[in-house]
XYZ file of C-alpha atoms in Angstrom:
481
model
C -0.149 -0.037 0.099
C 1.478 3.345 -0.983
C 2.683 5.652 1.673
C 0.636 8.867 2.047
C 2.928 11.999 1.844
C 2.058 15.433 1.253
C 3.428 15.454 -2.093
C 1.319 12.668 -3.309
C -2.057 13.910 -1.616
C -1.260 17.408 -3.147
C -1.083 15.682 -6.517
C -4.123 13.989 -6.117
C -5.806 17.275 -5.165
C -4.544 18.973 -8.262
C -5.891 16.299 -10.402
C -9.552 17.305 -9.408
C -11.376 19.334 -12.032
C -13.340 21.043 -9.270
C -12.287 22.541 -6.057
C -10.847 19.930 -3.941
C -9.015 19.662 -0.482
C -7.506 16.560 1.053
C -8.415 16.593 4.641
C -6.575 15.015 7.384
C -9.083 13.506 10.188
C -8.242 12.663 13.527
C -9.631 9.794 15.439
C -9.402 10.300 19.241
C -8.829 7.656 21.633
C -12.549 6.981 22.379
C -13.335 6.528 18.782
C -15.071 9.688 18.020
C -13.890 12.587 15.413
C -11.270 14.793 16.423
C -9.366 17.706 14.598
C -10.131 18.162 10.834
C -7.492 20.000 8.932
C -7.063 21.270 5.336
C -3.837 19.238 4.482
C -3.541 19.677 0.836
C -5.555 21.938 -1.582
C -5.817 22.556 -5.344
C -5.861 25.946 -7.190
C -9.605 25.989 -7.657
C -10.188 25.381 -3.968
C -7.688 28.142 -3.077
C -9.208 30.533 -5.403
C -12.869 29.825 -4.117
C -11.779 29.981 -0.595
C -10.184 33.155 -0.840
C -13.203 34.744 -2.873
C -15.433 33.366 -0.041
C -13.707 34.316 2.983
C -10.617 36.174 2.859
C -11.589 38.631 0.054
C -14.813 39.480 1.929
C -13.287 39.897 5.198
C -12.856 43.361 6.933
C -9.361 45.030 7.235
C -6.312 44.272 5.020
C -6.448 41.315 2.575
C -4.065 38.600 2.719
C -1.591 38.247 -0.111
C -3.172 35.731 -2.767
C -0.007 34.096 -3.558
C 0.595 33.219 0.100
C -3.080 32.327 0.773
C -2.391 28.666 0.125
C 0.282 28.539 2.738
C -2.295 29.969 5.214
C -4.912 27.439 4.221
C -3.026 24.315 4.436
C -2.334 22.834 7.946
C -5.131 24.862 9.198
C -8.447 23.615 11.131
C -11.422 23.757 8.917
C -12.889 25.896 11.590
C -10.456 28.716 10.923
C -12.922 30.385 8.646
C -16.105 27.754 8.811
C -18.305 27.375 12.015
C -17.831 24.048 13.741
C -20.143 21.820 11.993
C -21.018 18.261 13.678
C -22.789 17.132 10.362
C -19.791 18.004 8.406
C -17.240 16.254 10.742
C -19.545 13.181 10.593
C -19.420 12.902 6.971
C -15.641 13.548 6.926
C -15.126 10.737 9.578
C -17.139 8.432 7.515
C -15.080 8.984 4.483
C -11.681 8.771 5.888
C -12.149 6.117 8.707
C -15.245 4.175 7.542
C -14.281 4.187 3.796
C -17.599 5.606 2.694
C -18.167 7.445 -0.539
C -20.347 10.330 0.052
C -22.255 12.802 -2.332
C -24.748 15.320 -0.787
C -26.461 18.310 -2.126
C -27.718 20.896 0.382
C -29.133 24.229 0.559
C -26.366 26.606 2.248
C -27.753 29.875 0.630
C -28.458 31.262 4.307
C -24.896 30.985 5.159
C -22.913 31.362 1.914
C -25.557 32.539 -0.823
C -24.976 29.065 -2.757
C -26.447 25.681 -2.968
C -23.393 23.171 -2.175
C -22.539 19.801 -3.670
C -20.127 18.027 -1.191
C -18.216 14.986 -2.511
C -16.080 13.023 -0.157
C -13.959 10.109 -1.085
C -11.737 7.974 1.089
C -8.057 7.976 0.457
C -6.441 4.570 1.132
C -2.611 4.213 2.117
C -0.183 4.006 5.135
C 0.282 7.053 7.345
C 2.732 8.170 9.696
C 0.258 8.708 12.448
C -2.085 5.758 13.136
C -4.646 8.316 14.580
C -4.759 10.116 11.115
C -6.688 9.264 7.992
C -7.614 11.277 4.962
C -10.200 11.982 2.652
C -10.633 14.129 -0.398
C -13.424 16.761 -0.235
C -14.577 18.434 -3.274
C -17.637 20.744 -3.699
C -19.181 22.873 -6.509
C -21.375 25.832 -5.694
C -24.674 27.058 -7.494
C -26.564 30.282 -7.045
C -29.550 28.532 -8.021
C -30.686 24.952 -7.200
C -29.805 22.576 -9.791
C -32.675 20.118 -9.925
C -30.353 17.592 -11.740
C -27.966 17.106 -8.715
C -30.725 17.573 -6.241
C -32.537 14.599 -7.914
C -29.196 12.408 -7.788
C -30.418 10.393 -4.686
C -30.866 6.562 -4.108
C -34.049 4.909 -5.760
C -35.494 4.045 -1.995
C -35.116 7.831 -1.010
C -36.498 9.033 -4.579
C -39.584 6.430 -3.981
C -40.310 7.807 -0.387
C -40.075 11.307 -1.598
C -42.221 10.731 -4.708
C -44.700 9.095 -2.377
C -44.881 12.038 0.112
C -45.436 14.606 -2.791
C -48.241 12.566 -4.087
C -49.587 12.558 -0.666
C -49.510 16.314 -0.567
C -51.298 16.569 -3.947
C -54.263 14.435 -2.944
C -57.800 15.806 -2.150
C -57.215 15.596 1.821
C -57.278 18.417 4.056
C -53.763 20.068 4.872
C -53.854 18.703 8.241
C -54.762 15.343 7.327
C -52.100 15.179 4.451
C -49.435 16.395 7.043
C -50.436 13.730 9.398
C -49.929 11.238 6.825
C -46.581 12.420 5.614
C -45.328 12.758 9.237
C -46.386 9.140 9.955
C -44.458 8.035 6.976
C -41.413 9.834 7.764
C -41.373 8.424 11.105
C -41.521 4.829 10.012
C -39.064 5.317 6.964
C -36.496 6.873 9.260
C -37.115 4.356 12.191
C -37.561 6.982 14.635
C -39.286 7.337 18.042
C -41.133 10.522 17.102
C -41.781 12.911 14.092
C -43.423 16.359 14.026
C -44.223 19.310 11.868
C -43.949 22.745 13.459
C -44.697 26.053 12.219
C -43.721 29.491 13.721
C -45.150 32.791 13.554
C -42.784 35.546 14.303
C -45.080 38.291 14.419
C -47.046 36.923 17.218
C -43.872 34.811 18.962
C -45.799 31.735 18.519
C -45.522 28.129 17.162
C -47.940 25.212 16.363
C -47.422 21.492 15.846
C -49.625 21.042 13.032
C -48.842 17.150 12.856
C -47.187 14.461 15.181
C -46.507 10.828 15.017
C -45.110 8.762 17.960
C -44.336 5.106 18.015
C -47.293 3.163 19.346
C -49.017 6.566 20.299
C -47.503 6.261 23.744
C -47.274 9.962 24.290
C -49.086 13.281 22.792
C -46.323 15.272 20.946
C -48.433 18.359 20.841
C -48.753 18.044 24.633
C -45.070 17.767 25.104
C -44.585 20.885 22.910
C -47.307 22.972 24.822
C -44.645 23.216 27.486
C -42.143 24.803 25.272
C -41.637 28.516 25.728
C -41.135 30.423 22.375
C -37.818 31.158 23.167
C -36.958 27.702 22.735
C -38.025 27.290 19.113
C -36.614 30.829 18.612
C -33.262 29.486 19.266
C -33.218 26.976 16.654
C -33.030 30.057 13.896
C -29.655 30.894 15.440
C -28.414 27.209 15.354
C -29.434 26.609 11.721
C -27.666 29.741 10.458
C -24.442 28.004 10.445
C -25.940 24.851 8.866
C -28.690 23.541 6.689
C -29.677 21.119 9.456
C -29.316 20.203 12.887
C -28.187 16.540 13.799
C -27.706 15.064 17.131
C -26.527 11.389 16.790
C -24.553 10.863 19.843
C -23.777 12.372 23.404
C -20.762 14.622 21.692
C -23.165 16.345 19.443
C -25.721 16.815 22.278
C -23.011 18.570 24.359
C -22.029 20.778 21.389
C -25.581 21.916 21.050
C -26.156 22.153 24.613
C -23.160 24.739 24.666
C -25.236 26.748 22.234
C -28.858 26.142 23.459
C -28.770 24.828 27.035
C -32.523 25.301 27.621
C -33.606 23.413 24.584
C -31.222 20.666 25.384
C -32.589 20.436 28.981
C -35.991 19.631 27.429
C -34.584 16.951 25.192
C -32.852 15.197 28.134
C -35.991 15.367 30.080
C -37.823 13.526 27.281
C -35.097 11.037 26.807
C -33.949 12.246 23.411
C -30.621 10.932 22.247
C -30.933 11.548 18.595
C -32.506 14.151 16.645
C -32.629 15.799 13.144
C -34.023 19.318 12.998
C -34.494 20.748 9.300
C -36.120 24.227 8.612
C -38.663 25.169 5.877
C -37.528 27.952 4.199
C -40.018 30.092 2.033
C -38.434 33.596 0.534
C -35.344 33.333 2.612
C -37.355 33.228 5.868
C -37.875 30.210 8.166
C -41.449 29.318 8.453
C -41.357 26.104 10.272
C -39.488 22.722 11.017
C -39.392 19.253 10.548
C -38.706 17.559 13.908
C -37.557 14.053 14.328
C -36.264 12.269 17.522
C -34.536 8.967 18.273
C -33.932 7.991 14.571
C -31.907 4.955 13.159
C -28.265 6.634 13.588
C -26.900 3.643 11.631
C -28.307 5.230 8.412
C -27.523 8.837 9.272
C -26.806 9.917 5.698
C -30.045 8.248 4.066
C -32.106 9.854 7.035
C -30.486 13.455 6.559
C -31.121 13.304 2.731
C -34.400 12.008 2.891
C -35.633 14.624 5.477
C -33.964 17.569 3.735
C -35.567 16.437 0.490
C -39.156 16.213 1.987
C -38.679 19.477 3.810
C -37.654 21.255 0.494
C -41.206 20.111 -0.870
C -43.125 20.764 2.179
C -41.831 24.187 2.652
C -44.150 25.512 -0.462
C -47.199 23.388 1.188
C -46.709 25.055 4.709
C -46.157 28.497 3.264
C -49.525 28.127 1.187
C -51.398 27.038 4.544
C -49.999 29.984 6.438
C -50.908 32.308 3.835
C -54.509 31.084 3.889
C -54.608 31.025 7.715
C -53.467 34.525 7.683
C -56.030 35.570 5.230
C -58.692 34.012 7.400
C -57.453 35.623 10.590
C -57.587 39.000 8.813
C -61.095 38.542 7.646
C -62.382 36.998 10.948
C -60.573 39.100 13.650
C -60.601 42.443 14.934
C -56.966 43.819 14.251
C -57.095 46.418 17.287
C -58.404 43.943 20.040
C -57.583 40.539 18.897
C -61.211 39.154 19.307
C -63.322 38.010 16.568
C -65.035 40.874 14.040
C -68.459 41.530 13.406
C -68.186 39.810 10.105
C -67.105 36.794 11.835
C -69.929 36.843 14.463
C -72.826 37.316 11.706
C -71.348 34.067 9.891
C -71.104 32.326 13.274
C -74.587 33.474 14.474
C -76.105 32.078 11.240
C -74.549 28.519 11.597
C -75.160 28.397 15.052
C -78.798 29.520 15.089
C -79.328 26.666 12.339
C -77.707 24.181 14.781
C -79.437 25.193 17.705
C -82.727 25.161 15.924
C -82.376 21.376 15.264
C -80.474 20.343 18.394
C -81.302 22.945 21.100
C -78.923 22.664 24.204
C -78.561 25.320 26.983
C -76.237 28.295 25.939
C -75.640 31.929 27.499
C -75.318 35.338 25.628
C -73.851 38.188 26.739
C -73.464 41.945 25.813
C -70.657 44.312 27.021
C -70.722 48.099 26.226
C -68.140 50.298 27.192
C -69.589 53.189 29.006
C -68.120 56.525 28.487
C -65.876 55.655 25.621
C -66.801 58.839 23.630
C -65.691 60.846 26.859
C -62.374 59.135 26.715
C -61.667 59.886 23.162
C -62.902 63.323 23.378
C -60.713 64.184 26.252
C -57.613 61.957 25.749
C -57.748 61.525 22.175
C -58.576 58.283 20.174
C -55.174 56.810 20.931
C -56.280 56.639 24.547
C -59.846 55.446 23.316
C -58.063 52.544 21.516
C -55.949 51.823 24.623
C -59.175 51.292 26.449
C -60.664 48.965 23.870
C -57.601 46.889 23.741
C -57.436 46.615 27.938
C -61.239 45.760 27.756
C -60.915 42.965 25.365
C -57.774 41.612 27.145
C -60.036 41.565 30.343
C -62.965 39.596 28.468
C -60.278 37.213 26.927
C -58.896 36.419 30.454
C -62.343 35.902 32.085
C -64.203 34.221 29.298
C -61.267 32.265 28.250
C -62.872 29.529 25.945
C -65.896 31.307 24.905
C -66.492 32.872 21.566
C -65.971 36.799 21.881
C -66.812 39.349 19.049
C -66.214 42.952 18.769
C -69.860 43.768 17.436
C -69.230 47.695 17.044
C -67.067 50.450 18.209
C -67.580 50.099 21.831
C -69.617 46.767 22.186
C -68.529 43.303 22.690
C -70.628 40.258 22.326
C -69.921 36.616 24.122
C -71.614 33.350 23.289
C -71.010 30.530 25.775
C -72.031 27.040 26.477
C -70.921 27.127 30.147
C -73.500 26.242 32.738
C -75.890 29.245 33.807
C -73.950 29.317 37.195
C -70.486 29.445 35.750
C -71.602 32.147 33.238
C -72.844 34.177 36.012
C -69.794 33.933 37.856
C -68.013 35.165 34.890
C -70.123 38.206 34.810
C -69.789 39.199 38.397
C -66.028 38.797 37.883
C -66.348 41.425 35.052
C -68.354 43.803 36.938
C -65.826 43.696 39.711
C -62.933 44.441 37.476
C -64.752 46.694 35.033
C -66.650 49.141 37.188
C -64.161 52.428 37.299
C -66.346 55.354 35.876
C -63.168 56.972 34.969
C -61.841 54.362 32.834
C -63.195 50.954 32.105
C -67.003 50.381 33.004
C -69.040 47.848 31.216
C -72.697 48.175 30.711
C -73.667 44.351 30.861
C -76.798 42.432 29.606
C -76.962 38.588 29.515
C -79.541 35.884 28.729
C -79.333 32.104 29.430
C -81.283 29.977 27.103
C -82.217 26.433 28.844
C -83.807 24.435 25.793
C -85.598 26.935 23.141
C -82.478 26.983 20.941
C -83.613 30.433 19.589
C -80.085 32.392 19.369
C -81.388 35.574 17.971
C -84.119 35.982 20.471
C -81.432 35.348 23.320
C -79.451 38.162 21.731
C -82.000 40.540 21.795
C -83.150 40.089 25.453
C -79.327 40.190 26.050
C -79.128 43.578 24.276
C -82.127 44.993 25.983
C -80.867 43.961 29.397
C -77.426 45.682 28.463
C -79.131 48.967 27.704
C -81.088 49.075 30.925
C -77.857 48.736 32.713
C -76.219 51.457 30.629
C -79.065 53.831 31.336
C -78.693 53.149 35.174
C -74.959 54.100 34.545
C -75.834 57.271 33.127
C -78.561 57.969 35.701
C -75.758 57.552 38.213
C -73.161 59.442 36.198
C -74.898 62.116 34.139
C -71.854 64.100 33.055
C -70.751 60.977 31.015
C -73.313 61.107 28.823
C -72.651 62.255 25.411
């Protein structure tokens, strides 16, 4: 077997028609990956590397002719962030003699799609703890579908199946559940889920989840996550196209960057994880989140999930767009409760349902006394603030009930609570909204036990509210405008 010298490895790198570096990969005494260095590079690699990093760096630029000397022998982390995924494929190529070809979206990091090709290098080395691999890459400003499609037949078959599932006539949530379940089974993982995020409202939603043997509710697990944990993922994926945890060393590395998140992983016995973002128009809109997968097939799992995530991104983006349209058409933008348009639609639907299937319900009308005075004296900004505070109070007390802003200063609530519980909420509202100089509700309500006539109940509640409002103005005549 040939002795691997610098001259021989340099010559092999120069024979490559694309950017190429021979990497030296250390194996630590515990069998894990150690230091990775650029051992020998070709001219194309030197030129690309200079343009990407040195030429864009602030301050004085290094001399191009001496730049090769500065690269060779350096740790790969001299210019690139430490990347467990990259280290894993280098280690597999150098020590496990695997041939690896991946095509990944690194546009968020470098502005390019990257094809990485890693080939093992066989031969004797002076250091038994060092092995070598050739690392070659190409860059594309736009995604090259030919390279993206060059995957194994079983991955291609699974991805096509997932795409067909997305194109069927099922509802969005139903299709997502099917794809998630298929992904969990294909990756032999314990759990898989699809998470969407809304940065404007600093919120996230688990829209689908699959767990082995349904031993737990993935949505319930995520319900205990603060938004800050999900927010921390974006900082992590800025340095890579996906997050992969395959062992304790990876877990500790991620823990150094996101300790709160890793604490939740440990609490839920997660030892392996793949997290891939959904990217739409340069923004992260959600994630594929898979735990305790089969780490013996890491490359296959990574390529499959990244491909599926690529196609899911457009579906998730469309869903979020339609969801936002529905929100804008049904929610009062100032207060966050349902608007009058939504109330009219809901009342029509509910009236019909109650007509054929009567059951007890409650209706409450809540009108802000003195809002015009607040507007006149403090300006409309002060009046808007009062409306926001008032809606927040109603949302707190009547959590779970339908709350509508029916007019400028009027709110309507429809509830299926018991009469006793609804009246307790009414009394709580009276206690907390009885300041004649600020928030004071005129309240009217009606409980229907069995007639099922919603519109009649609303009329009775409205009449009761006006009686209460007249009582207020009799007590505070100066507030009447």
